[in-house]
Coordinates of C-alpha atoms in Angstrom, one line a residue:
M29 CA -50.6 31.9 38.4
N30 CA -52.5 28.3 37.8
N31 CA -50.4 25.7 39.5
T32 CA -52.5 22.7 38.0
I33 CA -50.7 20.3 36.5
P34 CA -53.0 19.0 33.2
K35 CA -54.4 15.7 33.9
T36 CA -52.6 14.7 30.6
T37 CA -49.7 15.5 31.9
L38 CA -50.4 13.0 34.7
L39 CA -51.3 10.5 33.3
F40 CA -48.4 10.3 30.8
L41 CA -46.5 10.6 34.2
H42 CA -48.2 7.8 35.7
L43 CA -47.9 5.5 32.7
V44 CA -43.8 6.4 32.8
Y45 CA -43.5 5.1 36.2
V46 CA -45.5 2.7 35.7
F47 CA -43.0 1.1 32.8
L48 CA -39.6 1.8 34.6
F49 CA -41.2 0.4 37.8
S50 CA -41.9 -2.8 35.3
F51 CA -38.5 -2.6 33.5
Q52 CA -36.7 -2.6 36.6
A53 CA -38.8 -5.4 38.3
C54 CA -38.1 -7.7 35.2
S55 CA -34.3 -6.9 35.6
V56 CA -34.2 -7.8 39.0
E57 CA -35.9 -10.8 38.1
G58 CA -33.2 -11.3 35.1
E59 CA -30.6 -10.9 37.3
K60 CA -31.9 -13.3 40.2
G61 CA -32.5 -15.8 37.3
S62 CA -28.9 -15.2 36.1
T63 CA -27.5 -15.5 39.7
S64 CA -29.4 -18.5 40.6
A65 CA -28.0 -20.3 37.0
L66 CA -24.6 -19.0 37.9
S67 CA -24.6 -20.2 41.3
K68 CA -26.1 -23.7 40.6
K69 CA -23.1 -24.0 37.6
A70 CA -20.7 -22.7 40.3
T71 CA -21.9 -25.5 42.6
A72 CA -21.9 -28.1 39.9
T73 CA -18.5 -27.3 38.9
T74 CA -17.3 -27.2 42.7
S75 CA -19.2 -29.8 44.3
P76 CA -16.7 -32.8 44.6
K77 CA -18.7 -35.5 42.3
G78 CA -17.7 -38.0 44.1
S79 CA -19.6 -37.1 47.3
A80 CA -22.7 -37.5 48.6
T81 CA -23.1 -33.9 47.4
G82 CA -22.4 -34.7 43.8
N83 CA -22.9 -36.9 41.4
N84 CA -20.8 -40.1 42.2
I85 CA -18.3 -40.1 39.2
Q86 CA -16.1 -43.1 39.3
S87 CA -12.9 -43.6 37.6
S88 CA -11.7 -45.9 35.6
N89 CA -8.8 -46.4 37.6
P90 CA -10.1 -48.2 41.1
L91 CA -6.7 -46.9 42.7
H92 CA -8.3 -43.4 42.2
N93 CA -11.2 -44.2 43.8
D94 CA -9.6 -45.5 47.0
L95 CA -6.7 -42.8 47.3
L96 CA -9.7 -40.0 46.7
A97 CA -11.4 -41.9 49.5
L98 CA -8.5 -41.5 51.8
S99 CA -8.1 -38.0 50.8
R100 CA -11.2 -37.1 52.3
L101 CA -11.0 -39.0 55.1
Y102 CA -7.7 -37.2 55.9
L103 CA -9.7 -34.1 55.7
K104 CA -12.4 -35.0 57.4
Y105 CA -10.6 -36.3 60.8
Q106 CA -6.9 -34.4 60.6
S107 CA -8.3 -32.3 63.7
T108 CA -10.4 -35.3 65.1
G109 CA -9.1 -38.4 64.5
T110 CA -8.4 -38.7 68.1
T111 CA -11.7 -38.4 68.8
H112 CA -13.6 -40.4 66.9
S113 CA -10.8 -43.2 66.4
D114 CA -13.3 -46.2 66.3
E115 CA -15.5 -44.0 62.9
L116 CA -12.2 -43.7 61.2
K117 CA -10.8 -47.3 61.5
A118 CA -14.3 -48.4 59.9
A119 CA -14.0 -45.9 57.5
L120 CA -10.4 -47.0 56.4
S121 CA -11.5 -50.5 56.2
K122 CA -13.8 -50.0 53.4
I123 CA -10.8 -49.2 51.5
K124 CA -9.4 -52.2 50.0
H125 CA -6.5 -51.3 47.0
E126 CA -3.8 -53.6 48.1
D127 CA -1.3 -50.9 46.4
L128 CA -2.6 -48.3 49.3
S129 CA -1.7 -50.4 52.7
F130 CA 0.9 -47.8 53.2
V131 CA -1.0 -45.0 52.6
K132 CA -3.9 -46.2 54.6
Q133 CA -1.6 -46.6 57.9
F134 CA -0.3 -43.0 57.3
V135 CA -3.4 -41.6 57.4
L136 CA -4.8 -43.6 60.7
H137 CA -1.6 -42.7 62.7
A138 CA -1.2 -38.8 60.7
T139 CA -4.9 -37.6 61.8
Q140 CA -4.2 -39.2 65.2
Q141 CA -1.6 -37.0 66.0
S142 CA 0.5 -39.5 66.8
K143 CA 4.0 -40.2 67.8
D144 CA 4.5 -43.4 65.4
L145 CA 4.9 -40.9 62.7
L146 CA 8.5 -40.6 64.3
S147 CA 8.9 -44.6 64.1
H148 CA 11.0 -46.0 61.5
D149 CA 8.5 -47.4 59.7
F150 CA 7.1 -43.8 58.8
L151 CA 10.7 -42.1 58.8
K152 CA 12.5 -44.2 56.7
K153 CA 12.1 -43.1 53.3
P154 CA 8.8 -45.1 51.6
A155 CA 9.0 -47.0 48.2
R156 CA 8.7 -44.8 45.0
K157 CA 5.2 -45.9 44.3
D158 CA 4.2 -44.9 48.0
L159 CA 5.7 -41.4 47.9
Q160 CA 3.9 -40.7 44.8
H161 CA 0.3 -41.8 46.3
I162 CA 1.1 -39.6 49.3
Y163 CA 1.8 -37.0 46.6
L164 CA -1.3 -37.4 44.9
L165 CA -3.6 -37.6 47.9
R166 CA -1.5 -34.3 49.1
R167 CA -2.4 -32.9 45.6
A168 CA -6.2 -33.8 46.1
N169 CA -6.5 -31.9 49.2
W170 CA -5.0 -28.6 47.6
N171 CA -7.6 -28.6 45.0
T172 CA -10.2 -28.8 47.7
M173 CA -10.3 -25.1 47.3
S174 CA -10.0 -25.2 42.9
L175 CA -13.3 -24.3 40.7
H176 CA -12.6 -27.9 39.5
G177 CA -13.2 -29.4 43.0
I178 CA -11.6 -33.1 43.7
T179 CA -12.8 -35.8 41.4
P180 CA -11.3 -39.1 40.7
A181 CA -11.1 -37.0 37.1
V182 CA -8.6 -34.6 38.9
L183 CA -6.4 -37.3 39.8
D184 CA -6.6 -38.4 36.3
T185 CA -5.2 -35.9 35.2
F186 CA -2.2 -35.4 37.4
E187 CA 1.1 -37.0 35.7
V188 CA 2.5 -38.3 38.9
G189 CA 5.4 -40.0 37.2
A190 CA 7.1 -36.8 36.0
I191 CA 7.3 -35.2 39.2
N192 CA 10.9 -35.4 40.6
H193 CA 12.2 -37.3 43.3
N194 CA 12.9 -34.2 45.5
E195 CA 9.1 -33.1 44.9
L196 CA 7.9 -36.3 45.9
L197 CA 10.1 -36.7 49.4
T198 CA 9.3 -33.3 50.5
A199 CA 5.8 -33.4 50.0
Y200 CA 6.1 -36.8 52.1
Y201 CA 8.0 -35.7 55.2
R202 CA 6.3 -32.5 55.0
L203 CA 2.8 -33.8 55.4
L204 CA 4.1 -36.4 58.0
F205 CA 5.6 -33.4 60.8
D206 CA 2.4 -31.5 59.8
G207 CA 0.6 -34.7 61.3
L208 CA 2.2 -34.1 64.6
Q209 CA 0.7 -30.7 64.7
L210 CA 3.1 -29.3 66.5
A211 CA 1.6 -25.7 66.3
R212 CA -1.3 -26.5 69.3
S213 CA -0.3 -25.6 72.7
R214 CA -0.6 -29.2 74.0
Q215 CA 3.5 -30.5 74.5
V216 CA 4.2 -34.0 73.8
D217 CA 7.6 -35.4 74.8
F218 CA 9.9 -36.8 71.8
S219 CA 13.1 -37.0 73.6
N220 CA 13.3 -41.0 73.4
I221 CA 13.4 -40.4 69.4
N222 CA 16.1 -40.5 67.3
I223 CA 16.6 -39.5 64.0
D224 CA 19.3 -41.6 62.5
L225 CA 19.5 -40.2 59.0
N226 CA 21.9 -43.3 58.4
K227 CA 19.4 -45.7 59.1
L228 CA 16.5 -44.7 57.1
N229 CA 16.9 -46.0 53.5
L230 CA 18.4 -42.2 52.6
N231 CA 20.8 -42.9 50.1
T232 CA 22.2 -38.9 49.0
A233 CA 23.1 -36.0 50.6
R234 CA 20.2 -34.5 49.4
E235 CA 17.5 -37.2 51.0
K236 CA 19.2 -36.9 54.4
A237 CA 19.1 -33.0 53.9
I238 CA 15.1 -32.9 53.3
L239 CA 14.2 -34.7 56.1
F240 CA 16.9 -33.0 58.4
Y241 CA 15.2 -29.6 57.2
I242 CA 11.7 -30.3 57.6
A243 CA 11.9 -31.8 61.0
A244 CA 14.1 -29.2 62.1
E245 CA 12.0 -26.3 60.7
L246 CA 8.9 -27.8 62.7
F247 CA 10.9 -28.5 65.8
S248 CA 12.4 -24.8 65.4
R249 CA 9.6 -22.8 64.6
K250 CA 8.0 -24.2 68.1
F251 CA 11.0 -23.4 70.2
N252 CA 10.5 -19.6 68.3
M253 CA 7.2 -19.4 69.5
Q254 CA 8.6 -20.0 73.3
I255 CA 11.3 -17.5 72.9
T256 CA 8.7 -14.7 71.7
R257 CA 6.0 -15.6 74.0
K258 CA 8.3 -15.9 77.4
N259 CA 11.4 -14.3 76.3
K260 CA 12.8 -13.8 79.7
E261 CA 12.0 -17.4 80.8
K262 CA 15.0 -18.7 79.2
Q263 CA 14.6 -22.1 81.0
A264 CA 11.3 -22.8 79.5
A265 CA 13.2 -22.9 75.9
K266 CA 15.7 -24.8 77.4
N267 CA 12.8 -27.5 79.2
L268 CA 10.7 -27.0 75.5
L269 CA 14.4 -28.4 73.7
A270 CA 14.7 -31.0 76.1
T271 CA 10.9 -32.7 74.8
F272 CA 12.3 -32.7 71.2
P273 CA 13.9 -35.6 69.0
K274 CA 17.6 -36.3 68.6
I275 CA 19.0 -36.2 65.1
N276 CA 22.1 -38.1 65.1
G277 CA 21.9 -38.5 68.5
Q278 CA 22.5 -34.7 69.3
D279 CA 20.0 -32.1 70.0
I280 CA 18.6 -30.9 66.6
L281 CA 19.9 -27.6 67.5
E282 CA 23.2 -28.9 67.9
A283 CA 23.5 -31.5 64.8
E284 CA 25.0 -30.4 61.8
A285 CA 23.0 -30.0 58.8
P286 CA 24.0 -32.3 55.8
P287 CA 25.3 -30.7 52.7
L288 CA 22.4 -29.5 50.6
E289 CA 22.5 -28.7 46.8
D290 CA 19.3 -26.6 46.7
F291 CA 16.5 -27.1 44.7
R292 CA 12.8 -25.2 44.2
F293 CA 9.5 -27.0 45.4
M294 CA 6.1 -26.3 44.7
L295 CA 4.5 -25.0 48.3
G296 CA 0.7 -25.0 47.5
N297 CA -1.8 -25.2 44.7
G298 CA -1.4 -22.3 42.5
M299 CA 1.6 -20.6 44.2
R300 CA 5.4 -20.4 42.9
N301 CA 8.2 -22.8 43.5
K302 CA 9.6 -22.0 46.5
S303 CA 13.9 -22.7 47.0
F304 CA 13.5 -25.2 49.9
K305 CA 16.7 -24.0 51.4
E306 CA 15.5 -20.6 52.1
Y307 CA 12.0 -22.0 53.1
F308 CA 13.1 -24.5 55.6
S309 CA 16.2 -23.0 56.9
T310 CA 14.9 -19.6 57.9
Q311 CA 13.0 -20.8 61.6
Y312 CA 15.9 -23.3 62.1
Q313 CA 18.8 -20.6 61.7
K314 CA 16.8 -17.8 63.7
A315 CA 16.2 -21.0 66.8
K316 CA 20.3 -21.3 66.5
E317 CA 20.8 -17.9 67.2
Y318 CA 18.4 -17.9 70.1
Y319 CA 20.0 -20.6 71.5
R320 CA 23.3 -19.3 70.9
R321 CA 22.4 -16.5 73.4
L322 CA 20.6 -18.8 76.4

């Protein structure tokens, strides 16, 4: 039996192979071109246009331009502010809008992880315009992971005047206590601080409860971590508790929580609204239970 393949067949197979290879190469190049174009489109969409990597597009609202600059400084220095203090202060000095003086001071102290955040100047309820500016700063920072990036135009779209007071106050005190960065291993002594809810311009039981529960949740979380890690060292837990600030002159886990009519608040960008009391009381109630067993 003759197993030799005719030359015409070999030629045909060769032409088919060349055609398929050329088609595949074109497809790959096309895909690369499409991917590159999509990548450029995504980069153009997600790059912060006001940053060095994007177009320096300014808002028609000068306050929003400066507020966006503050939000970027907060993001850049929130973990390194203590080691880049002079650099941060120099950057803050370039922000001139007179309505942002409180936010500038807040960003400075929050990035320094400063105990001054628990001073009267920051614990007292800020003016509504300052609450709104802090809220916008926080929302701008949430938007860093969004397809739209953070641009002055994004701030222009936020209808901050429509945000209710509970949401504004919650956003402010959350950011304030986040600035203490208690989750880090370092231990700071706050025992000389008393958070007197009756002297902080808090006019309703709900306002007082918002501050109480946010403070109690943060310190309770720190306390619970100590108990979990060293469950046999009760004295260590007591020693930690002794470094916490007082609320109305009492230890945090002994102070009476103000009555709270629950409400829902935005926990993060794209997340469902949460029950305030449910979210902020869980760690607190757990800590109180541990405390009773000490």
